[in-house]
Amino acid sequence: MARTGRRRGESGTREAILDAARACFAERGFSTTSVRSIAAAAGVDPALVHHYFGTKGELFAAAMELPLDPGAAVPALLEPGIDGLGERLVRFFLGVWDEPAARQRVQAVLRSALTEEAAAALLRDFVTTQVLGRVAAALGTPDGELRASLVGSQLVGLGLLRYLVRVEPLASADEDTVVAAVAPTIQRYLTGDMHQPG
Amino acid sequence: MARTGRRRGESGTREAILDAARACFAERGFSTTSVRSIAAAAGVDPALVHHYFGTKGELFAAAMELPLDPGAAVPALLEPGIDGLGERLVRFFLGVWDEPAARQRVQAVLRSALTEEAAAALLRDFVTTQVLGRVAAALGTPDGELRASLVGSQLVGLGLLRYLVRVEPLASADEDTVVAAVAPTIQRYLTGDMHQPG
């Protein structure tokens, strides 16, 4: 927080922007909050927000203390194409969750989403537009959004059981075992036949 | 609670048993807590606990206000055999989550598990011994426990995204669409080749 009667230093300005971002995102969601409105709430120029934090997605990740901006990570994963995307997504996802600090933050975000509807709405909005929407666009099929949300359901459930509730033997299985089991699921959700009966 | 100096009525006795069950399960977990120890803590005969609540699993479900005892539901789902089990599990699971009261309770249990390690340990113990262990035993293969925990990961993630965070279009998709998408995943985790590369 800025001390009264003194100019804020860089770290004070950064904190003021992060506070404003948390308040604006919580109140209006991710999509309808602009960097301009966050800058106004923090009393700084929008260019300074971009200078310190980059894109709106990166600012959101910093405000929520996420280990990375998923909206920035997804394009890099999509770039080599849809072939093998299932395995790339699973390996990337396991790599992020393997970091204890990342796990703690994701746990806090999930807990909030299960506690307050506003937090659930914010998570839903961010994940839909920044992560699943990008995967759906890369698929380019009419059912791309459904496919992307099914991918999300398997990855979130895997993270929850392996890293947070820690159900065995899934919690201790080595990465290659998990990839061999789960990557074909993800690849089928992305590109497989989804209308065959169970 | 019993009023001092008066005999507890039936509802007072039931409440005393539920209170004792919650305390014992929270302190010692599901597996190592006996109905006898809960009865002792409530100051009643074990036969009365069985009379009011049935099995330990049913008492746990009542104490946690679960919509049903998953440990009792699983054998009925397994009974017709492994063929088609994927679809039966998904349809049963969707049916439970479709009830708003059930959803609220599962949300509360998950929130607790993400908040306190003791609650996570209790959930892990119950789900492993009562649900996943039964599925693994029915499969009868050395990797049955891993397969069962993968089934759990997909079902939990589906419930979380469809019913709690409510990510679209998964949240609004009709049951048959979800079954066509997810049942083959579950069936492959149960009986498919798990060593093929992604």
Short mmCIF file of C-alpha atoms in Angstrom, two decimals, chain A residues 45-163:
data_model
loop_
_atom_site.label_atom_id
_atom_site.label_comp_id
_atom_site.label_asym_id
_atom_site.label_seq_id
_atom_site.Cartn_x
_atom_site.Cartn_y
_atom_site.Cartn_z
CA ASP A 45 -1.56 4.63 -16.80
CA PRO A 46 -2.65 1.46 -18.68
CA ALA A 47 0.77 1.37 -20.36
CA LEU A 48 2.36 0.91 -16.96
CA VAL A 49 0.12 -2.10 -16.27
CA HIS A 50 1.23 -3.68 -19.55
CA HIS A 51 4.84 -2.77 -18.79
CA TYR A 52 4.78 -4.50 -15.40
CA PHE A 53 2.48 -7.44 -16.12
CA GLY A 54 2.13 -7.99 -19.88
CA THR A 55 -1.23 -9.19 -21.14
CA LYS A 56 -4.52 -9.27 -19.24
CA GLY A 57 -4.06 -13.03 -18.88
CA GLU A 58 -0.61 -12.58 -17.37
CA LEU A 59 -1.96 -9.92 -15.01
CA PHE A 60 -4.74 -12.30 -13.95
CA ALA A 61 -2.17 -15.06 -13.32
CA ALA A 62 -0.07 -12.66 -11.23
CA ALA A 63 -3.09 -11.40 -9.28
CA MET A 64 -4.25 -14.97 -8.54
CA GLU A 65 -0.62 -16.03 -7.84
CA LEU A 66 -0.94 -18.78 -10.44
CA PRO A 67 2.34 -20.54 -11.22
CA LEU A 68 1.96 -19.55 -14.89
CA ASP A 69 -0.55 -17.99 -17.27
CA PRO A 70 -2.42 -20.98 -18.74
CA GLY A 71 -3.69 -18.76 -21.55
CA ALA A 72 -0.09 -18.19 -22.67
CA ALA A 73 0.98 -21.83 -22.18
CA VAL A 74 -1.81 -23.27 -24.32
CA PRO A 75 -0.74 -21.73 -27.67
CA ALA A 76 2.77 -23.19 -27.25
CA LEU A 77 1.24 -26.63 -26.64
CA LEU A 78 -1.05 -26.27 -29.66
CA GLU A 79 1.64 -25.00 -31.99
CA PRO A 80 3.03 -28.38 -33.17
CA GLY A 81 -0.49 -29.44 -34.24
CA ILE A 82 -3.26 -31.74 -33.02
CA ASP A 83 -1.25 -34.97 -33.49
CA GLY A 84 0.23 -35.97 -30.15
CA LEU A 85 -1.52 -33.07 -28.40
CA GLY A 86 -3.05 -35.48 -25.87
CA GLU A 87 0.38 -36.57 -24.66
CA ARG A 88 1.80 -33.02 -24.69
CA LEU A 89 -1.13 -31.75 -22.60
CA VAL A 90 -0.81 -34.55 -20.03
CA ARG A 91 2.98 -34.16 -19.67
CA PHE A 92 2.73 -30.39 -19.36
CA PHE A 93 -0.09 -30.67 -16.82
CA LEU A 94 1.82 -33.20 -14.68
CA GLY A 95 4.90 -30.98 -14.81
CA VAL A 96 2.99 -28.01 -13.42
CA TRP A 97 1.32 -30.00 -10.63
CA ASP A 98 4.63 -31.59 -9.64
CA GLU A 99 5.65 -28.21 -8.18
CA PRO A 100 4.42 -27.99 -4.56
CA ALA A 101 3.91 -24.21 -4.77
CA ALA A 102 1.81 -24.56 -7.93
CA ARG A 103 -0.24 -27.30 -6.30
CA GLN A 104 -0.95 -25.12 -3.29
CA ARG A 105 -2.16 -22.24 -5.43
CA VAL A 106 -4.39 -24.45 -7.59
CA GLN A 107 -5.78 -25.97 -4.40
CA ALA A 108 -6.59 -22.48 -3.06
CA VAL A 109 -8.28 -21.46 -6.32
CA LEU A 110 -10.39 -24.65 -6.39
CA ARG A 111 -11.32 -24.24 -2.73
CA SER A 112 -12.50 -20.68 -3.39
CA ALA A 113 -14.50 -21.85 -6.40
CA LEU A 114 -16.23 -24.45 -4.19
CA THR A 115 -16.93 -21.85 -1.51
CA GLU A 116 -18.12 -18.71 -3.33
CA GLU A 117 -20.16 -18.51 -6.50
CA ALA A 118 -18.26 -15.35 -7.55
CA ALA A 119 -14.98 -17.27 -7.43
CA ALA A 120 -16.51 -20.14 -9.39
CA ALA A 121 -17.79 -17.70 -12.03
CA LEU A 122 -14.37 -16.07 -12.34
CA LEU A 123 -12.59 -19.43 -12.70
CA ARG A 124 -15.20 -20.62 -15.22
CA ASP A 125 -14.86 -17.42 -17.28
CA PHE A 126 -11.04 -17.50 -17.28
CA VAL A 127 -10.73 -21.22 -18.03
CA THR A 128 -13.37 -21.09 -20.76
CA THR A 129 -12.01 -18.08 -22.64
CA GLN A 130 -8.29 -18.50 -22.07
CA VAL A 131 -7.76 -22.26 -22.05
CA LEU A 132 -10.67 -24.30 -23.40
CA GLY A 133 -11.66 -21.71 -26.03
CA ARG A 134 -8.15 -21.79 -27.47
CA VAL A 135 -8.15 -25.58 -27.65
CA ALA A 136 -11.63 -25.51 -29.25
CA ALA A 137 -10.49 -22.94 -31.83
CA ALA A 138 -7.49 -25.11 -32.72
CA LEU A 139 -9.79 -28.10 -33.27
CA GLY A 140 -12.03 -25.98 -35.48
CA THR A 141 -14.99 -28.40 -35.31
CA PRO A 142 -18.57 -27.56 -34.27
CA ASP A 143 -18.19 -29.74 -31.18
CA GLY A 144 -14.76 -28.31 -30.33
CA GLU A 145 -15.95 -26.62 -27.14
CA LEU A 146 -17.52 -29.81 -25.83
CA ARG A 147 -14.34 -31.72 -26.69
CA ALA A 148 -12.19 -29.12 -24.92
CA SER A 149 -14.37 -29.22 -21.79
CA LEU A 150 -14.11 -33.04 -21.71
CA VAL A 151 -10.32 -32.70 -21.88
CA GLY A 152 -10.57 -30.28 -18.96
CA SER A 153 -12.70 -32.70 -16.96
CA GLN A 154 -10.11 -35.50 -17.21
CA LEU A 155 -7.15 -33.25 -16.44
CA VAL A 156 -8.81 -31.57 -13.45
CA GLY A 157 -9.95 -34.92 -12.04
CA LEU A 158 -6.46 -36.33 -12.50
CA GLY A 159 -4.93 -33.37 -10.64
CA LEU A 160 -7.48 -33.58 -7.86
CA LEU A 161 -7.08 -37.32 -7.20
CA ARG A 162 -3.32 -37.57 -7.82
CA TYR A 163 -2.08 -34.41 -6.12
#
